[in-house]
XYZ file of C-alpha atoms in Angstrom:
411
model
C 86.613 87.186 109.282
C 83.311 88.827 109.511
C 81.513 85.028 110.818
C 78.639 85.662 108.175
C 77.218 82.403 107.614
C 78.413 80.686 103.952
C 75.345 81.465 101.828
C 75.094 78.112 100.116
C 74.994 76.430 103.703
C 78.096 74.246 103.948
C 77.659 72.691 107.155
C 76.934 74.033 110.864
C 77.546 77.350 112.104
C 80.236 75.644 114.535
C 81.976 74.523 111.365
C 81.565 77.219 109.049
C 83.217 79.426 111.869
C 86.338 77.098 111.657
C 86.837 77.137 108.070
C 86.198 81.152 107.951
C 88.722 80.926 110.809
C 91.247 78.981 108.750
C 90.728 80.707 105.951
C 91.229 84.470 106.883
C 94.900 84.397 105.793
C 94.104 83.164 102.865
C 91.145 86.021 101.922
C 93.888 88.404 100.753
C 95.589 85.792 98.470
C 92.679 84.475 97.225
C 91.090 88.186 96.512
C 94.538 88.965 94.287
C 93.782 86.107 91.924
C 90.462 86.848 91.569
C 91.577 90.135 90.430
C 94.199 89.234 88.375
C 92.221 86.604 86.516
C 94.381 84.032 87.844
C 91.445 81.895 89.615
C 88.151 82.017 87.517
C 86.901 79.251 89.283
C 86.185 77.734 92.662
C 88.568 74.443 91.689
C 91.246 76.830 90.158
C 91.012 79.100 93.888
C 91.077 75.556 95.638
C 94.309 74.703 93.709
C 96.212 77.916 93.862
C 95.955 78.526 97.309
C 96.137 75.006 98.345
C 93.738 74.608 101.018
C 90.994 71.861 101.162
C 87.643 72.358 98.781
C 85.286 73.651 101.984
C 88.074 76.350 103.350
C 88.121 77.660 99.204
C 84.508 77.651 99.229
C 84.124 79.725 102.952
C 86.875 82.044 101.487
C 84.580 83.191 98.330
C 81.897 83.334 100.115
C 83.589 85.810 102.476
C 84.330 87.899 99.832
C 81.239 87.529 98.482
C 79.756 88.720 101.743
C 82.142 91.583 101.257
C 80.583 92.469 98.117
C 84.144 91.972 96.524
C 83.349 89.073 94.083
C 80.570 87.287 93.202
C 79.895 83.214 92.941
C 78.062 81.815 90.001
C 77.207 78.136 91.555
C 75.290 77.437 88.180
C 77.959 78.605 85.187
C 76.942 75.910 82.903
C 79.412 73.166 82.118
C 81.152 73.584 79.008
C 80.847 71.895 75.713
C 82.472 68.118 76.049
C 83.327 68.498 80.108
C 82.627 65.938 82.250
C 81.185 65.811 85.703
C 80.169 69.149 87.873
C 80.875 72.523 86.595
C 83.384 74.087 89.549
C 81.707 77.869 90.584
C 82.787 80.680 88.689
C 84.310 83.386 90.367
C 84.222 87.057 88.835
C 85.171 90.556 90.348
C 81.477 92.174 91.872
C 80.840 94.915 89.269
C 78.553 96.602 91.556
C 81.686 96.747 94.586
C 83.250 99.249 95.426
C 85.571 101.860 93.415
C 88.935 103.391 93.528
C 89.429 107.154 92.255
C 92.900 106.943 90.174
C 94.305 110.098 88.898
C 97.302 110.818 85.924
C 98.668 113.617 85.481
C 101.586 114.320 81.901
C 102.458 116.926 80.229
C 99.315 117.552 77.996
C 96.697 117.614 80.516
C 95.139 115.160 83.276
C 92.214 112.837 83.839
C 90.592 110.974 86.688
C 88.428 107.826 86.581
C 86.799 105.797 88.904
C 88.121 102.084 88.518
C 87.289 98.699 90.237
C 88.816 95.736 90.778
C 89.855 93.419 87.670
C 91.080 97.003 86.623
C 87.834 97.380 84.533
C 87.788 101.531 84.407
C 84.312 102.312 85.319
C 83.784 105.737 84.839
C 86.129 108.560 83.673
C 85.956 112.124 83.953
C 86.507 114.487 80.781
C 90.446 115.096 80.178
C 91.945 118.542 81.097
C 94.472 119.889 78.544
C 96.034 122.455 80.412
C 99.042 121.792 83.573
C 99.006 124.483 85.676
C 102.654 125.577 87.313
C 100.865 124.966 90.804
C 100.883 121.087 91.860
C 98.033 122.190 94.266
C 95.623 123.628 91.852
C 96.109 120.827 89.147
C 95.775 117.940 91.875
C 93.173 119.872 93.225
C 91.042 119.897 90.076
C 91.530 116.142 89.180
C 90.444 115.202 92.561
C 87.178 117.491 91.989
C 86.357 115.621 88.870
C 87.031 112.163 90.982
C 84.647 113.370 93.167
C 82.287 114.478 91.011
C 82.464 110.953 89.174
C 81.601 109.473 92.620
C 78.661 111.845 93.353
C 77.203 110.898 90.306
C 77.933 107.250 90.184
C 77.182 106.534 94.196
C 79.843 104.612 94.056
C 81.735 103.492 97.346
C 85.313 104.418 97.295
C 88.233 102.936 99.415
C 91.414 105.126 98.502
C 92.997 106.900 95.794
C 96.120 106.886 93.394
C 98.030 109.341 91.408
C 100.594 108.534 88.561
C 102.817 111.734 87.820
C 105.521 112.023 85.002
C 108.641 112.354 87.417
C 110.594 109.894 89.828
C 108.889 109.553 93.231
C 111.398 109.348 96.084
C 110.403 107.287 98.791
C 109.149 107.616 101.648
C 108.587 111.676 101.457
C 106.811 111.306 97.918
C 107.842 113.772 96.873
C 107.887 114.330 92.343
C 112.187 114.832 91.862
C 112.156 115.698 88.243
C 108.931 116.994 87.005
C 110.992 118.115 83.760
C 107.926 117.883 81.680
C 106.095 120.112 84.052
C 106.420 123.190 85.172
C 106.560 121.854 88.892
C 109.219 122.856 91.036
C 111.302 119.705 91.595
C 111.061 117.975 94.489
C 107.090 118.954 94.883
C 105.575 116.935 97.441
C 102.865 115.765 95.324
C 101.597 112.667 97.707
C 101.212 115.182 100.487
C 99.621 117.225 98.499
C 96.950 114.701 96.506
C 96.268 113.015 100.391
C 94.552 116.871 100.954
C 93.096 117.212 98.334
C 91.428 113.965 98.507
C 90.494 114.376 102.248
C 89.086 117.868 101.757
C 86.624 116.149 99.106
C 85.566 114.394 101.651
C 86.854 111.125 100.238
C 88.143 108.273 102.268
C 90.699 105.912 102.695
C 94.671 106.169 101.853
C 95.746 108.448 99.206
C 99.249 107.135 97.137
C 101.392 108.814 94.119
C 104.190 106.973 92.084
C 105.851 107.632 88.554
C 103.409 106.635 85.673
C 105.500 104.244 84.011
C 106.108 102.195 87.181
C 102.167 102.073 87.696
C 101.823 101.507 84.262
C 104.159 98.342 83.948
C 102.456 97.446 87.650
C 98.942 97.547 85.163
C 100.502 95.619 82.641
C 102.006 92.849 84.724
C 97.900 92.385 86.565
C 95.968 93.161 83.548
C 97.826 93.081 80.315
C 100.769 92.140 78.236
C 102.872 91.277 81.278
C 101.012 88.619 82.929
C 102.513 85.413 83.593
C 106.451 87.393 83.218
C 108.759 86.658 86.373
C 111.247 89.816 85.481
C 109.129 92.678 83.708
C 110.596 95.648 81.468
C 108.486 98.154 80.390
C 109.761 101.144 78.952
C 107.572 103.583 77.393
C 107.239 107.177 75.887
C 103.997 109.173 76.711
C 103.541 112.758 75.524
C 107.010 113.649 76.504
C 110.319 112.046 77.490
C 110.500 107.838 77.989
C 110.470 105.975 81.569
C 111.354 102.702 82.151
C 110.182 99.898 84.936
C 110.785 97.016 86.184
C 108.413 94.257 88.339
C 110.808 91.069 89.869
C 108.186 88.412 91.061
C 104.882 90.305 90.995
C 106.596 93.334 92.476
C 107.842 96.982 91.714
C 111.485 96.974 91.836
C 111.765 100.947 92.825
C 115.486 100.752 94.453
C 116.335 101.743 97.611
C 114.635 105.217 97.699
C 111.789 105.022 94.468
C 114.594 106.031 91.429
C 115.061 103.021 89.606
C 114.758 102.157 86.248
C 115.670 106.062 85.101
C 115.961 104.356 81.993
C 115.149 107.658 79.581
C 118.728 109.311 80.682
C 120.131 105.876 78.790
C 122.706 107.673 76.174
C 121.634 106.297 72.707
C 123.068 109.090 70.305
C 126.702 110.291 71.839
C 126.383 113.218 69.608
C 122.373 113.609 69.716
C 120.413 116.316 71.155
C 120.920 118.316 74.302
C 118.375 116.368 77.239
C 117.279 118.214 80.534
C 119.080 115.907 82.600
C 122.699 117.658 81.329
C 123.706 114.848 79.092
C 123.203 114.366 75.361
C 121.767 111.721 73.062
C 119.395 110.081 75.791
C 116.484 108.045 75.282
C 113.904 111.004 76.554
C 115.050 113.237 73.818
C 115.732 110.757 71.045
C 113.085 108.544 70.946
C 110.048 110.326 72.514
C 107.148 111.947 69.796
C 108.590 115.267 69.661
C 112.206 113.526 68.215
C 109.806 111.654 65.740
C 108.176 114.635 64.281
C 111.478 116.703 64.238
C 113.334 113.846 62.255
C 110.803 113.283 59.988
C 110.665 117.310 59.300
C 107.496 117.917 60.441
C 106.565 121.476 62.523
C 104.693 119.917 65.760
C 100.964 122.238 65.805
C 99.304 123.557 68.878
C 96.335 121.634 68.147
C 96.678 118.423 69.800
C 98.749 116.328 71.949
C 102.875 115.549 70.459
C 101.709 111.895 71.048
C 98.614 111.690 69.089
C 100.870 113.733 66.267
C 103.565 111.579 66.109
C 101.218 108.270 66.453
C 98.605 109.823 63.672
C 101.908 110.267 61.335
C 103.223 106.631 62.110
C 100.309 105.072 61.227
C 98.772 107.085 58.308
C 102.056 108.502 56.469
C 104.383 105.427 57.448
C 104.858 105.381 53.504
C 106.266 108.408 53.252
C 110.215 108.234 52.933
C 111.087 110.741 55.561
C 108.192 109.483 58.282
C 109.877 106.038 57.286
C 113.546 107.424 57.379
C 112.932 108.520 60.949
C 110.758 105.854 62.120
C 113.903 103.815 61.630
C 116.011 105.920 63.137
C 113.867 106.213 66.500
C 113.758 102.020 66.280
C 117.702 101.674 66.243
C 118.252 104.139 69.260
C 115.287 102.453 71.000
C 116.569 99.100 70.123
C 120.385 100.017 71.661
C 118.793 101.038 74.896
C 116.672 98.152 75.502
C 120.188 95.671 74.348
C 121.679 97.450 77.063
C 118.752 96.947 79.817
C 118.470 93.539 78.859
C 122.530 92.739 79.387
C 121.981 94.091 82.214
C 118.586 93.095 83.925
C 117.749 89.700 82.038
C 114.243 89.932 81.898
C 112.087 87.764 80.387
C 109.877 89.422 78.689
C 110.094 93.407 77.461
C 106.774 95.089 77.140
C 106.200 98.670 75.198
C 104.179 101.598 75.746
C 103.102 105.206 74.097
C 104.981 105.717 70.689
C 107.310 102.505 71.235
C 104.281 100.656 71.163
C 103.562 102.285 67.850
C 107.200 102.063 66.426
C 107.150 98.737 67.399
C 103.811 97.781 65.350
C 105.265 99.966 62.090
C 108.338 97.790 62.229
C 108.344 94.269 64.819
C 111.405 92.793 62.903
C 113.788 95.764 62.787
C 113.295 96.487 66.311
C 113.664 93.130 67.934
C 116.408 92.084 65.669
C 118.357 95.679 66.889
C 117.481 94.113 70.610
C 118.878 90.623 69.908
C 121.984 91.527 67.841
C 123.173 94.156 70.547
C 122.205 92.235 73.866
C 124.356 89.140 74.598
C 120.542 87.634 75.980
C 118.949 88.253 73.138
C 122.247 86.533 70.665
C 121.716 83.469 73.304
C 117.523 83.103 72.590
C 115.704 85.946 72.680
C 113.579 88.198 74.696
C 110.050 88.600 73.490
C 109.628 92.174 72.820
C 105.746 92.842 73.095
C 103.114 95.838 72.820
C 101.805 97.118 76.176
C 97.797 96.103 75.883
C 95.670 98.420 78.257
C 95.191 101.530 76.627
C 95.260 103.159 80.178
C 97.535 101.628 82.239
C 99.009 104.116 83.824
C 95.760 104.921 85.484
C 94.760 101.073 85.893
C 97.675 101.533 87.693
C 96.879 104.542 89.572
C 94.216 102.171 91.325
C 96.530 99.346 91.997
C 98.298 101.463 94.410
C 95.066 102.379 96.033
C 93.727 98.846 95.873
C 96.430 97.211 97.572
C 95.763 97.569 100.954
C 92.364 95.866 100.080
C 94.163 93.105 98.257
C 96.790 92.387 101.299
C 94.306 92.484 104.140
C 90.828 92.791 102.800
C 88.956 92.442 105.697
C 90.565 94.673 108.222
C 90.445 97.578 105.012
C 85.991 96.819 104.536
């Protein structure tokens, strides 16, 4: 550890050196529940980590020191507690930034984001995907960049979440089919250039959206506290599916797991890219919505905002109803069949699920438990994904990471 002395003074320098001493294992640790929200307070840290009240204390202050987190030693105790008020402990919102980058099939966007996964800037959205992974990665690093020039921010890596399986350990983007990528793109290679040529440092990292966005979810949002994690989710095109097993990614032995969208829901349904017919990605994504409700899709924005503007304001309407319902029973086969399969414990959704699953909770979950043998025995909870962007919340968590395993040796 860095041997700056404990700012509120607990005991000699001889001393404070030990505990900083003991305690550098534990500054990684102790840095991830800070920004997961899992130890507000000194006592909680103490607790969680399960080290002695002093080493807790010469941990926060390292990170402190760091310019990580920040230590309120005078919170106020709250209404009806008794004795001393333990510090509060709260990500630094002044620290430094991560530039986190998605690319789909409408358009891109980078933002600047910090730990906590509070977004703290965001560059104006690009609706156009150019056939060149280059020039498109190339332009939402620029507007990272730009973000950071203007904020004077401090930045310690990047991440990039891409519509396609990400094979390990090439990175390379398999099946773009949303894009007009060539498959098999080497898109980390290629976002690791373009962030060093804009003269931004630290590690650059790409992974599929939905994985980073379940990663998000399972930190930040609707998936806290679950041991086995399913999120599926449809974005502006085709549906992806994830899974996190004890706080982790489960990615499979080369990235490809969870290919959940090539699922066959509809035997006799419509053609899909992957060769097959009737899977999830062409039967429940927004462009199957708006066809089976009859509606043309327009130029004029995004599929997703269409089909989400039409679930919510026209839900009355027998044939946006009709095909709502429809989309719900394929959805709710596929997930009976991941959860026979997987177990998990809790099933969060994103995109238009999210929104299918808010126009109808009962019909959806009672598809789930009446085809899964699971769901017949108790139930899964079936809930909404919460962060409206967690696919670049999760972006950053990639380029966070190395901070959160070994913070010191990273600042």
């Amino acid at each position: 550890m860095s041997g700056k002395a404990d700012p509120r003074g607990a005991g000699d320098g001889t001393t404070s050196r030990a505990r900083l001493d003991r305690g550098r294992g534990a500054l990684g640790p102790a840095l991830q529940l800070v920004h997961t929200g899992r130890a507000p307070t000194r006592a909680v840290l103490t607790a969680e980590l399960g080290v002695t009240r002093a080493t807790a204390g010469a941990v926060a202050a390292e990170l402190e020191a760091l310019g990580l987190i920040r230590v309120n030693a005078r919170p106020g105790a709250a209404a009806g507690s008794q004795g001393r008020p333990s510090h509060r402990l709260e990500v630094a919102e002044d620290g430094p930034v991560v530039l986190a980058a998605q690319v789909h099939a409408d358009g891109f966007r980078a933002a600047l984001v910090g730990l906590g996964g509070r977004i703290v800037a965001t560059a104006p959205g690009c609706e156009t995907v150019d056939a060149d992974p280059a020039k498109v990665l190339g332009s939402v690093v620029d507007a990272g960049a730009e973000l950071l020039r203007t904020t004077g921010r401090r930045c310690v890596g990047a991440g990039l979440a891409v519509p396609s399986a990400v094979a390990e350990p090439d990175g390379l983007a398999l099946n773009p089919l949303h894009l007009a990528w060539p498959a098999g793109a080497p898109v980390r290679r290629i976002f690791a250039e373009c962030v060093r040529a804009a003269g931004i440092t630290g590690p650059a990292f790409a992974a599929n959206d939905v994985n980073l966005a379940a990663l998000a979810e399972h930190r930040h949002g609707a998936g806290r506290g679950a041991r086995d994690l399913l999120c599926v989710a449809t974005g502006h095109r085709g549906v992806g599916g994830a899974l996190v097993l004890d706080g982790r990614l489960h990615t499979g032995s080369s990235g490809l797991a969870l290919e959940v969208g090539h699922l066959t829901v509809n035997p006799e349904g419509r053609p899909c890219h992957c060769g097959s017919r009737g899977c999830l990605d062409v039967e429940t994504d927004p462009l199957a919505l708006l066809v089976e409700a009859g509606r043309d899709p327009g130029p004029e924005v995004s599929l997703l905002k269409q089909a989400n503007d039409m679930l919510r304001n026209q839900y009355t309407d027998p044939a946006v109803r009709t095909a709502a319902e429809a989309l719900i029973d394929r959805l709710g086969l596929g997930l009976a069949g991941l959860v026979n399969i997987l177990n998990p414990d809790r099933i969060i959704l994103g995109g238009l699920h999210r929104t299918l699953l808010d126009a109808d909770p009962g019909r959806l979950r009672a598809v789930v438990a009446d085809r899964s043998l699971w769901g017949q025995s108790g139930g899964v909870p079936v809930l909404a994904c919460t962060l409206d962007h967690n696919s670049l919340v999760g972006a950053a968590e990639l380029a966070w990471q190395p901070v959160l395993d070994d913070p010191l040796a990273v600042l």
